[in-house]
PDB file of C-alpha atoms in Angstrom:
ATOM      1  CA  MET X   1       0.000   0.000   0.000  1.00 66.00           C
ATOM      2  CA  THR X   2       1.283   3.473  -0.843  1.00 82.00           C
ATOM      3  CA  MET X   3       2.115   5.873   1.963  1.00 87.00           C
ATOM      4  CA  LYS X   4       0.271   9.211   1.836  1.00 91.00           C
ATOM      5  CA  LEU X   5       0.639  12.327   3.967  1.00 93.00           C
ATOM      6  CA  PHE X   6      -2.342  13.299   6.143  1.00 95.00           C
ATOM      7  CA  ARG X   7      -3.172  16.492   8.027  1.00 95.00           C
ATOM      8  CA  VAL X   8      -4.682  15.678  11.431  1.00 96.00           C
ATOM      9  CA  VAL X   9      -6.333  18.617  13.233  1.00 97.00           C
ATOM     10  CA  VAL X  10      -6.333  18.223  17.009  1.00 97.00           C
ATOM     11  CA  ARG X  11      -8.341  20.290  19.509  1.00 97.00           C
ATOM     12  CA  GLY X  12      -7.081  20.474  23.058  1.00 95.00           C
ATOM     13  CA  PRO X  13      -6.801  22.714  26.093  1.00 92.00           C
ATOM     14  CA  GLY X  14      -4.263  24.899  24.286  1.00 89.00           C
ATOM     15  CA  GLY X  15      -6.437  25.325  21.186  1.00 94.00           C
ATOM     16  CA  ASP X  16      -6.280  23.705  17.758  1.00 96.00           C
ATOM     17  CA  ARG X  17      -3.094  22.420  16.185  1.00 95.00           C
ATOM     18  CA  THR X  18      -2.181  20.477  13.054  1.00 95.00           C
ATOM     19  CA  ILE X  19      -0.101  17.307  12.962  1.00 94.00           C
ATOM     20  CA  ARG X  20       1.117  15.873   9.642  1.00 94.00           C
ATOM     21  CA  VAL X  21       1.656  12.122   9.513  1.00 94.00           C
ATOM     22  CA  PRO X  22       2.506   9.533   6.840  1.00 92.00           C
ATOM     23  CA  SER X  23      -0.026   6.717   6.649  1.00 92.00           C
ATOM     24  CA  PRO X  24      -1.375   4.254   4.097  1.00 91.00           C
ATOM     25  CA  THR X  25      -4.998   5.089   5.045  1.00 92.00           C
ATOM     26  CA  LYS X  26      -7.012   7.924   6.555  1.00 92.00           C
ATOM     27  CA  VAL X  27      -8.078   5.716   9.476  1.00 89.00           C
ATOM     28  CA  GLN X  28      -4.492   4.776  10.359  1.00 92.00           C
ATOM     29  CA  ALA X  29      -3.460   8.447  10.278  1.00 93.00           C
ATOM     30  CA  GLY X  30      -5.161   8.881  13.658  1.00 92.00           C
ATOM     31  CA  ASP X  31      -3.066   6.002  15.018  1.00 91.00           C
ATOM     32  CA  ALA X  32       0.094   7.658  13.700  1.00 92.00           C
ATOM     33  CA  ALA X  33      -0.833  10.967  15.369  1.00 93.00           C
ATOM     34  CA  ALA X  34      -1.711   9.332  18.716  1.00 92.00           C
ATOM     35  CA  PRO X  35       1.834   9.464  20.200  1.00 92.00           C
ATOM     36  CA  LEU X  36       1.801  13.259  19.781  1.00 93.00           C
ATOM     37  CA  LEU X  37      -1.512  13.790  21.585  1.00 94.00           C
ATOM     38  CA  VAL X  38      -1.646  15.041  25.164  1.00 92.00           C
ATOM     39  CA  GLU X  39      -4.334  14.621  27.801  1.00 93.00           C
ATOM     40  CA  GLY X  40      -7.493  16.439  26.758  1.00 95.00           C
ATOM     41  CA  ASP X  41      -6.718  16.350  23.010  1.00 96.00           C
ATOM     42  CA  ALA X  42      -9.310  15.167  20.510  1.00 96.00           C
ATOM     43  CA  ILE X  43      -8.896  14.580  16.789  1.00 96.00           C
ATOM     44  CA  VAL X  44     -11.415  16.776  14.969  1.00 97.00           C
ATOM     45  CA  SER X  45     -10.481  16.045  11.347  1.00 97.00           C
ATOM     46  CA  VAL X  46      -8.194  13.961   9.142  1.00 97.00           C
ATOM     47  CA  GLU X  47      -7.599  14.999   5.537  1.00 95.00           C
ATOM     48  CA  GLU X  48      -5.074  13.967   2.924  1.00 94.00           C
ATOM     49  CA  GLU X  49      -2.324  16.569   2.558  1.00 89.00           C
ATOM     50  CA  LEU X  50      -2.076  17.516  -1.100  1.00 86.00           C
ATOM     51  CA  ASP X  51       0.865  19.899  -0.691  1.00 79.00           C
ATOM     52  CA  ALA X  52       3.842  17.634  -1.390  1.00 70.00           C
ATOM     53  CA  SER X  53       6.269  20.126   0.176  1.00 78.00           C
ATOM     54  CA  GLN X  54       4.951  19.406   3.696  1.00 79.00           C
ATOM     55  CA  VAL X  55       7.015  17.356   6.145  1.00 82.00           C
ATOM     56  CA  ALA X  56       5.641  14.701   8.506  1.00 84.00           C
ATOM     57  CA  ASP X  57       5.631  15.351  12.263  1.00 86.00           C
ATOM     58  CA  ALA X  58       5.455  11.669  13.271  1.00 80.00           C
ATOM     59  CA  ALA X  59       6.387   8.207  12.068  1.00 78.00           C
ATOM     60  CA  PRO X  60       3.903   6.033  10.158  1.00 79.00           C
ATOM     61  CA  PRO X  61       1.586   3.844  12.247  1.00 77.00           C
ATOM     62  CA  LYS X  62       2.697   0.326  13.111  1.00 75.00           C
ATOM     63  CA  THR X  63       1.064  -2.500  11.215  1.00 71.00           C
ATOM     64  CA  GLN X  64      -1.000  -5.021  13.144  1.00 69.00           C
ATOM     65  CA  ALA X  65       1.776  -7.584  12.684  1.00 69.00           C
ATOM     66  CA  GLU X  66       4.330  -5.179  14.169  1.00 71.00           C
ATOM     67  CA  GLU X  67       2.082  -4.509  17.161  1.00 71.00           C
ATOM     68  CA  LEU X  68       1.620  -8.233  17.829  1.00 70.00           C
ATOM     69  CA  THR X  69       5.290  -9.163  17.475  1.00 72.00           C
ATOM     70  CA  PRO X  70       6.752 -10.321  20.793  1.00 70.00           C
ATOM     71  CA  VAL X  71       9.090  -7.893  22.528  1.00 66.00           C
ATOM     72  CA  THR X  72      11.887 -10.460  22.608  1.00 62.00           C
ATOM     73  CA  PRO X  73      13.344 -11.663  19.325  1.00 59.00           C
ATOM     74  CA  GLY X  74      12.237 -15.257  19.952  1.00 57.00           C
ATOM     75  CA  ALA X  75      14.835 -17.996  19.685  1.00 56.00           C
ATOM     76  CA  ALA X  76      17.653 -15.467  19.414  1.00 57.00           C
ATOM     77  CA  ALA X  77      16.897 -14.329  22.984  1.00 56.00           C
ATOM     78  CA  ALA X  78      17.524 -17.842  24.326  1.00 57.00           C
ATOM     79  CA  ASP X  79      21.130 -17.889  23.079  1.00 53.00           C
TER      80      ASP X  79
END
């Protein structure tokens, strides 16, 4: 799946702010923005960023497989 850049608008105690994140889908863009949220923040919109000159503020979201991978590297940890 192709990575796209999304603009996530967040509303919090300090007002609105925009976070730009790479993500394969609009839904996963919220997951990618989550590490940058603080208590009281809420995502109010997610739109694809069409301005190619913009730079991402966060890393892409982890895939489900990456999230389910054990913390230890398996058999290599036993050596």
